[in-house]
Amino acid sequence: MTRRHCIALATLVSLTVITTISADAQTSWVSADRNSPPATGQGLGRATPADPAKVVGHDACVKCHASEVKVWQGTPHAMTFDQLHRTPEAKQIASKLGLRSIKHSGRCVACHYTQQSDPAATGPDASPHVVAGVSCESCHGAAKDWLDLHHHYGGQSVTRLTETPDHRAERIASSIQAGMRNPTNLYLVAQSCLRCHTTADEELVNVGGHPAGSLDFEFVSWSQGTIRHNFVNSDGKTNATRSPEQLRVMFVAGMIAELEASLRATAIATQKATFAITVAQRADRAKKRLQSVAAKVDQPILNQILDVVAGVRLKLNNEAELTAAADEIASLGYRFADQCDGNGLSSLDPFIPTGRK
């Protein structure tokens, strides 16, 4: 990710960067069977901001993920905690919307910060408060319900490196069921990214002048650059790159997630203005990219996704139809990432970008 793109994410650059996007999407999949995508609707199967009452904070992750946290601390995701509210661009947007505090406004916090609350507290202390920028739980889900499941490897003497494959599969499935967006399913990760790279807030864009999102966002290049923190298989020693097969799945999963997020954003559009035009164009672009991919590979799930979106009308005040399509695409995207090992996608290799700084 270049410095310009870092600033675009962390400082809410002006609307002239209309080739940028932010969304309403952090995922809580609920499925006991990893081969059966969870049901959509009622907030399931889509990405939502981390619940402050279930946020444990990134300090809870350091014991097992010190290397990952160290990488995170050097990224714009972490730096936004100290920098965002001080920038002229953010202050200007807040002023236009009448927001007194960027760190206490839900519409800002949902993407740029991590909030935590103490359910046992009363009075002012019971209100959620910002504890970090875009942190572990912003992307992997509030951890209270899945943290113990996530680091239980099958016994007191068993480590992540000696855990049996069967127990690992069961552990990951249980963690996802409890709300974790585990990168074993790459669509869950793609949804986390698109949550804040597709702005699903019409007033924020049309009145506040916030970018309509990150139109130049691409899942592989943006996730495999500065923010890559893949130390799991080396027990914290090596920040590994993804295999060619995994990158192929990521490449396609990112397109599916972009289509889903763009449809959700278009669903809330009520005025023919910058927001509606931009997110609808992005949805149409995502559809065309998937059509191009489907023509190059034999993947029936991609054809099912295209069938879903084929009859969808990208028009104002069409929330029910667009949301239903997005829900179905979310389930199909999860299934694609779960079932596809990337071996049948080699024809896409010339088009897959490298990690960006």
Short mmCIF file of C-alpha atoms in Angstrom, two decimals:
data_model
loop_
_atom_site.label_atom_id
_atom_site.label_comp_id
_atom_site.label_asym_id
_atom_site.label_seq_id
_atom_site.Cartn_x
_atom_site.Cartn_y
_atom_site.Cartn_z
CA MET A 1 0.00 0.00 0.00
CA THR A 2 1.57 3.32 -1.00
CA ARG A 3 1.73 6.23 1.43
CA ARG A 4 -1.01 8.00 -0.55
CA HIS A 5 -3.30 5.01 -0.08
CA CYS A 6 -2.39 4.78 3.59
CA ILE A 7 -3.38 8.40 4.04
CA ALA A 8 -6.59 7.81 2.10
CA LEU A 9 -7.55 5.07 4.52
CA ALA A 10 -6.37 6.63 7.74
CA THR A 11 -7.30 10.24 7.17
CA LEU A 12 -10.56 10.22 5.21
CA VAL A 13 -9.24 12.07 2.20
CA SER A 14 -11.54 14.42 0.35
CA LEU A 15 -14.28 13.34 -2.01
CA THR A 16 -12.13 14.15 -5.03
CA VAL A 17 -10.58 10.73 -4.47
CA ILE A 18 -13.78 9.14 -5.69
CA THR A 19 -11.77 6.11 -6.66
CA THR A 20 -11.80 5.07 -3.01
CA ILE A 21 -14.48 3.14 -0.88
CA SER A 22 -15.46 2.06 2.82
CA ALA A 23 -18.27 -0.41 3.91
CA ASP A 24 -20.60 -1.84 6.47
CA ALA A 25 -19.12 -5.33 6.72
CA GLN A 26 -17.43 -7.29 9.53
CA THR A 27 -18.42 -10.91 9.54
CA SER A 28 -19.95 -13.20 12.12
CA TRP A 29 -20.49 -16.52 10.39
CA VAL A 30 -22.50 -18.95 12.46
CA SER A 31 -22.09 -22.47 11.13
CA ALA A 32 -21.20 -25.67 12.93
CA ASP A 33 -20.45 -27.39 9.62
CA ARG A 34 -17.59 -25.76 7.75
CA ASN A 35 -18.91 -27.23 4.49
CA SER A 36 -22.29 -25.58 4.95
CA PRO A 37 -22.27 -21.78 4.82
CA PRO A 38 -24.27 -20.13 7.57
CA ALA A 39 -27.69 -18.70 6.90
CA THR A 40 -27.87 -15.06 5.94
CA GLY A 41 -30.27 -12.45 7.23
CA GLN A 42 -30.51 -10.98 10.72
CA GLY A 43 -26.87 -9.95 10.49
CA LEU A 44 -25.50 -13.46 9.83
CA GLY A 45 -23.24 -14.11 6.90
CA ARG A 46 -22.25 -10.49 6.49
CA ALA A 47 -19.62 -8.25 8.04
CA THR A 48 -20.47 -5.96 10.96
CA PRO A 49 -18.42 -3.78 13.35
CA ALA A 50 -17.03 -5.56 16.40
CA ASP A 51 -19.41 -5.53 19.35
CA PRO A 52 -17.71 -3.36 22.04
CA ALA A 53 -19.13 -5.56 24.79
CA LYS A 54 -17.30 -8.56 23.30
CA VAL A 55 -14.00 -6.85 22.44
CA VAL A 56 -11.13 -8.10 24.62
CA GLY A 57 -8.42 -5.85 23.15
CA HIS A 58 -5.27 -6.63 21.19
CA ASP A 59 -3.25 -7.22 24.38
CA ALA A 60 -5.11 -10.53 24.67
CA CYS A 61 -3.60 -11.59 21.33
CA VAL A 62 0.05 -10.72 22.05
CA LYS A 63 0.92 -13.86 24.02
CA CYS A 64 0.45 -16.12 21.00
CA HIS A 65 0.71 -13.55 18.20
CA ALA A 66 3.52 -11.19 19.22
CA SER A 67 4.99 -11.17 15.70
CA GLU A 68 1.64 -10.37 14.14
CA VAL A 69 0.99 -7.55 16.60
CA LYS A 70 4.44 -6.07 15.93
CA VAL A 71 3.69 -5.90 12.21
CA TRP A 72 0.28 -4.36 12.92
CA GLN A 73 1.81 -1.63 15.09
CA GLY A 74 3.69 -0.29 12.06
CA THR A 75 0.65 -0.06 9.79
CA PRO A 76 -1.85 2.75 9.08
CA HIS A 77 -4.45 0.50 10.71
CA ALA A 78 -2.75 1.01 14.07
CA MET A 79 -1.59 4.59 13.49
CA THR A 80 -5.09 5.90 12.86
CA PHE A 81 -5.64 5.83 16.63
CA ASP A 82 -3.26 8.77 17.12
CA GLN A 83 -3.48 10.43 13.72
CA LEU A 84 -6.94 10.38 12.20
CA HIS A 85 -8.78 12.82 14.47
CA ARG A 86 -5.99 15.39 14.01
CA THR A 87 -6.15 15.57 10.22
CA PRO A 88 -7.76 18.54 8.43
CA GLU A 89 -9.72 16.21 6.15
CA ALA A 90 -11.32 14.34 9.05
CA LYS A 91 -12.08 17.56 10.91
CA GLN A 92 -13.72 19.03 7.81
CA ILE A 93 -15.96 15.99 7.35
CA ALA A 94 -16.91 16.01 11.03
CA SER A 95 -17.76 19.71 10.83
CA LYS A 96 -20.05 19.21 7.83
CA LEU A 97 -21.92 16.47 9.68
CA GLY A 98 -22.03 18.30 13.00
CA LEU A 99 -19.94 15.68 14.79
CA ARG A 100 -18.25 16.95 17.94
CA SER A 101 -15.85 14.02 18.34
CA ILE A 102 -14.48 11.75 15.65
CA LYS A 103 -13.44 9.16 18.23
CA HIS A 104 -16.92 9.05 19.74
CA SER A 105 -19.07 9.09 16.60
CA GLY A 106 -20.37 5.69 15.65
CA ARG A 107 -20.17 6.45 11.94
CA CYS A 108 -16.43 7.18 12.24
CA VAL A 109 -15.55 4.60 14.88
CA ALA A 110 -17.17 1.72 12.99
CA CYS A 111 -14.34 1.68 10.45
CA HIS A 112 -11.43 3.64 11.88
CA TYR A 113 -11.25 2.47 15.49
CA THR A 114 -11.86 -0.43 17.86
CA GLN A 115 -14.25 0.21 20.75
CA GLN A 116 -14.55 -1.63 24.03
CA SER A 117 -17.08 -1.45 26.84
CA ASP A 118 -17.36 -2.97 30.28
CA PRO A 119 -20.77 -4.65 30.70
CA ALA A 120 -20.38 -4.42 34.49
CA ALA A 121 -19.77 -0.67 34.47
CA THR A 122 -22.47 1.90 35.13
CA GLY A 123 -22.99 5.55 34.23
CA PRO A 124 -20.50 7.19 31.86
CA ASP A 125 -18.05 4.31 32.36
CA ALA A 126 -20.53 1.95 30.69
CA SER A 127 -20.27 3.75 27.35
CA PRO A 128 -18.00 2.16 24.73
CA HIS A 129 -14.62 3.85 24.41
CA VAL A 130 -11.94 3.70 21.74
CA VAL A 131 -9.00 1.46 22.66
CA ALA A 132 -7.18 1.14 19.33
CA GLY A 133 -7.26 1.96 15.67
CA VAL A 134 -8.19 -0.78 13.20
CA SER A 135 -6.99 -3.71 15.29
CA CYS A 136 -7.14 -7.50 15.54
CA GLU A 137 -10.83 -7.66 16.38
CA SER A 138 -11.76 -5.12 13.71
CA CYS A 139 -10.80 -7.74 11.15
CA HIS A 140 -11.14 -11.07 12.96
CA GLY A 141 -14.22 -10.31 15.05
CA ALA A 142 -14.79 -9.44 18.71
CA ALA A 143 -13.04 -12.28 20.53
CA LYS A 144 -14.89 -12.80 23.80
CA ASP A 145 -16.95 -15.73 22.51
CA TRP A 146 -14.21 -17.48 20.54
CA LEU A 147 -10.85 -16.67 22.17
CA ASP A 148 -10.71 -19.78 24.37
CA LEU A 149 -11.82 -22.00 21.50
CA HIS A 150 -9.23 -20.47 19.21
CA HIS A 151 -6.21 -21.31 21.36
CA HIS A 152 -7.28 -24.70 22.68
CA TYR A 153 -5.09 -27.12 20.73
CA GLY A 154 -6.29 -30.38 22.25
CA GLY A 155 -4.48 -30.68 25.57
CA GLN A 156 -2.13 -28.92 27.99
CA SER A 157 1.02 -30.24 26.31
CA VAL A 158 -0.25 -29.74 22.76
CA THR A 159 0.92 -26.67 20.81
CA ARG A 160 -0.21 -25.11 17.58
CA LEU A 161 2.58 -27.00 15.79
CA THR A 162 1.75 -30.41 17.31
CA GLU A 163 -2.06 -30.18 17.11
CA THR A 164 -3.66 -32.95 15.06
CA PRO A 165 -5.23 -32.00 11.72
CA ASP A 166 -8.64 -33.25 12.84
CA HIS A 167 -8.57 -31.20 16.01
CA ARG A 168 -7.42 -28.12 14.10
CA ALA A 169 -10.32 -28.43 11.66
CA GLU A 170 -12.77 -28.86 14.56
CA ARG A 171 -11.21 -25.92 16.46
CA ILE A 172 -11.41 -23.58 13.48
CA ALA A 173 -15.00 -24.58 12.71
CA SER A 174 -15.98 -23.96 16.32
CA SER A 175 -14.21 -20.60 16.36
CA ILE A 176 -15.99 -19.49 13.20
CA GLN A 177 -19.29 -20.68 14.64
CA ALA A 178 -18.62 -18.48 17.67
CA GLY A 179 -17.96 -15.41 15.51
CA MET A 180 -14.31 -15.50 14.44
CA ARG A 181 -13.37 -14.54 10.91
CA ASN A 182 -10.64 -17.10 10.57
CA PRO A 183 -8.40 -16.77 7.48
CA THR A 184 -8.76 -20.49 6.82
CA ASN A 185 -11.74 -19.31 4.82
CA LEU A 186 -10.35 -16.49 2.70
CA TYR A 187 -13.78 -15.06 1.96
CA LEU A 188 -14.16 -14.14 5.63
CA VAL A 189 -10.97 -12.11 5.38
CA ALA A 190 -12.07 -10.45 2.14
CA GLN A 191 -15.33 -9.42 3.77
CA SER A 192 -13.42 -7.88 6.67
CA CYS A 193 -11.42 -5.74 4.26
CA LEU A 194 -14.44 -4.68 2.22
CA ARG A 195 -16.27 -3.70 5.41
CA CYS A 196 -14.27 -0.49 5.50
CA HIS A 197 -13.32 -0.13 1.86
CA THR A 198 -16.92 0.35 0.72
CA THR A 199 -18.64 3.28 2.42
CA ALA A 200 -22.20 2.20 3.17
CA ASP A 201 -23.25 5.63 4.48
CA GLU A 202 -25.05 7.92 2.04
CA GLU A 203 -24.99 11.05 4.20
CA LEU A 204 -21.33 10.60 5.08
CA VAL A 205 -20.47 10.81 1.38
CA ASN A 206 -23.04 13.24 -0.01
CA VAL A 207 -23.01 15.69 2.90
CA GLY A 208 -19.75 15.05 4.70
CA GLY A 209 -17.61 14.71 1.59
CA HIS A 210 -16.12 11.38 2.72
CA PRO A 211 -14.83 9.17 -0.10
CA ALA A 212 -17.35 6.64 -1.34
CA GLY A 213 -14.73 3.98 -0.62
CA SER A 214 -11.55 2.51 -2.13
CA LEU A 215 -12.29 1.85 -5.77
CA ASP A 216 -8.66 0.88 -6.35
CA PHE A 217 -8.80 -1.70 -3.55
CA GLU A 218 -7.70 -5.17 -4.64
CA PHE A 219 -7.66 -7.95 -2.07
CA VAL A 220 -4.39 -9.66 -2.98
CA SER A 221 -2.24 -6.57 -3.43
CA TRP A 222 -3.60 -4.70 -0.42
CA SER A 223 -3.43 -7.66 2.00
CA GLN A 224 -0.05 -9.06 0.95
CA GLY A 225 1.98 -5.86 1.33
CA THR A 226 2.77 -3.91 4.50
CA ILE A 227 -0.08 -5.37 6.55
CA ARG A 228 0.71 -9.04 5.83
CA HIS A 229 1.13 -10.91 9.15
CA ASN A 230 1.17 -14.59 8.31
CA PHE A 231 3.31 -16.14 11.09
CA VAL A 232 1.05 -19.02 12.12
CA ASN A 233 2.81 -21.94 10.46
CA SER A 234 6.27 -20.86 11.66
CA ASP A 235 5.25 -20.23 15.27
CA GLY A 236 5.98 -16.54 14.95
CA LYS A 237 9.31 -16.76 13.16
CA THR A 238 8.54 -16.12 9.47
CA ASN A 239 6.03 -13.78 7.83
CA ALA A 240 5.15 -16.17 5.04
CA THR A 241 3.66 -15.28 1.69
CA ARG A 242 0.60 -17.10 0.44
CA SER A 243 1.01 -20.00 -1.96
CA PRO A 244 0.10 -19.49 -5.64
CA GLU A 245 -3.03 -21.59 -5.07
CA GLN A 246 -4.11 -19.46 -2.11
CA LEU A 247 -3.46 -16.24 -4.02
CA ARG A 248 -5.76 -17.44 -6.79
CA VAL A 249 -8.56 -18.07 -4.32
CA MET A 250 -7.92 -14.68 -2.71
CA PHE A 251 -8.02 -12.96 -6.09
CA VAL A 252 -11.49 -14.31 -6.86
CA ALA A 253 -12.79 -14.11 -3.28
CA GLY A 254 -11.91 -10.42 -3.24
CA MET A 255 -14.01 -9.81 -6.34
CA ILE A 256 -16.97 -11.66 -4.85
CA ALA A 257 -16.69 -9.73 -1.59
CA GLU A 258 -16.48 -6.46 -3.50
CA LEU A 259 -19.66 -7.33 -5.37
CA GLU A 260 -21.43 -8.21 -2.12
CA ALA A 261 -20.33 -5.02 -0.36
CA SER A 262 -21.18 -2.83 -3.34
CA LEU A 263 -24.67 -4.30 -3.55
CA ARG A 264 -25.20 -3.63 0.15
CA ALA A 265 -24.08 -0.03 -0.30
CA THR A 266 -26.29 0.45 -3.35
CA ALA A 267 -29.20 -0.98 -1.36
CA ILE A 268 -29.27 2.04 0.96
CA ALA A 269 -29.03 4.66 -1.81
CA THR A 270 -32.00 7.04 -1.92
CA GLN A 271 -30.70 10.00 -3.95
CA LYS A 272 -29.16 10.26 -7.38
CA ALA A 273 -25.91 11.81 -6.16
CA THR A 274 -22.23 10.93 -5.68
CA PHE A 275 -22.84 8.04 -3.30
CA ALA A 276 -25.46 6.22 -5.34
CA ILE A 277 -23.68 6.69 -8.64
CA THR A 278 -20.30 5.56 -7.29
CA VAL A 279 -21.41 2.43 -5.45
CA ALA A 280 -23.71 1.32 -8.28
CA GLN A 281 -20.88 1.72 -10.78
CA ARG A 282 -18.64 -0.29 -8.49
CA ALA A 283 -21.19 -3.09 -8.24
CA ASP A 284 -21.47 -3.19 -12.02
CA ARG A 285 -17.69 -3.24 -12.37
CA ALA A 286 -17.38 -6.09 -9.87
CA LYS A 287 -19.98 -8.08 -11.80
CA LYS A 288 -18.11 -7.59 -15.07
CA ARG A 289 -14.83 -8.66 -13.50
CA LEU A 290 -16.41 -11.85 -12.25
CA GLN A 291 -17.87 -12.47 -15.70
CA SER A 292 -14.35 -12.23 -17.10
CA VAL A 293 -13.04 -14.67 -14.50
CA ALA A 294 -15.91 -17.11 -15.06
CA ALA A 295 -15.06 -17.18 -18.76
CA LYS A 296 -11.49 -18.27 -17.94
CA VAL A 297 -12.09 -20.97 -15.33
CA ASP A 298 -14.50 -23.83 -14.67
CA GLN A 299 -16.11 -22.82 -11.39
CA PRO A 300 -19.87 -23.48 -11.15
CA ILE A 301 -20.20 -21.33 -8.02
CA LEU A 302 -19.10 -18.27 -10.01
CA ASN A 303 -21.84 -18.96 -12.51
CA GLN A 304 -24.35 -19.19 -9.65
CA ILE A 305 -23.18 -15.80 -8.35
CA LEU A 306 -23.57 -14.27 -11.79
CA ASP A 307 -27.06 -15.77 -12.07
CA VAL A 308 -27.97 -14.10 -8.77
CA VAL A 309 -26.77 -10.68 -9.83
CA ALA A 310 -28.00 -10.90 -13.42
CA GLY A 311 -31.54 -9.87 -12.61
CA VAL A 312 -30.76 -7.38 -9.85
CA ARG A 313 -31.71 -3.79 -10.55
CA LEU A 314 -29.05 -1.26 -9.51
CA LYS A 315 -31.51 1.51 -8.76
CA LEU A 316 -32.51 3.83 -5.93
CA ASN A 317 -34.74 2.68 -3.07
CA ASN A 318 -34.33 -0.98 -3.92
CA GLU A 319 -33.05 -2.20 -0.59
CA ALA A 320 -34.92 -5.48 -0.26
CA GLU A 321 -33.89 -6.86 -3.64
CA LEU A 322 -30.28 -5.74 -3.41
CA THR A 323 -29.82 -6.96 0.15
CA ALA A 324 -31.31 -10.36 -0.66
CA ALA A 325 -28.88 -10.71 -3.57
CA ALA A 326 -25.95 -9.66 -1.37
CA ASP A 327 -26.95 -12.23 1.27
CA GLU A 328 -27.05 -15.01 -1.31
CA ILE A 329 -23.72 -13.94 -2.79
CA ALA A 330 -22.18 -13.94 0.70
CA SER A 331 -23.18 -17.58 1.19
CA LEU A 332 -21.84 -18.52 -2.23
CA GLY A 333 -18.60 -16.61 -1.61
CA TYR A 334 -18.07 -18.49 1.64
CA ARG A 335 -18.73 -21.79 -0.14
CA PHE A 336 -16.35 -20.89 -2.97
CA ALA A 337 -13.47 -20.17 -0.57
CA ASP A 338 -14.25 -23.30 1.44
CA GLN A 339 -14.37 -25.68 -1.51
CA CYS A 340 -11.86 -24.24 -4.00
CA ASP A 341 -8.20 -25.17 -3.47
CA GLY A 342 -6.95 -22.92 -6.28
CA ASN A 343 -5.60 -25.70 -8.47
CA GLY A 344 -8.18 -25.08 -11.18
CA LEU A 345 -7.52 -21.35 -11.32
CA SER A 346 -4.01 -21.30 -12.81
CA SER A 347 -5.24 -19.46 -15.93
CA LEU A 348 -5.70 -16.41 -13.68
CA ASP A 349 -2.02 -16.20 -12.71
CA PRO A 350 -1.08 -13.54 -15.30
CA PHE A 351 -3.71 -11.22 -13.82
CA ILE A 352 -2.94 -11.61 -10.10
CA PRO A 353 -1.02 -8.57 -8.74
CA THR A 354 1.77 -8.59 -6.21
CA GLY A 355 1.64 -7.15 -2.69
CA ARG A 356 1.62 -3.37 -2.45
CA LYS A 357 3.64 -1.32 -0.02
#
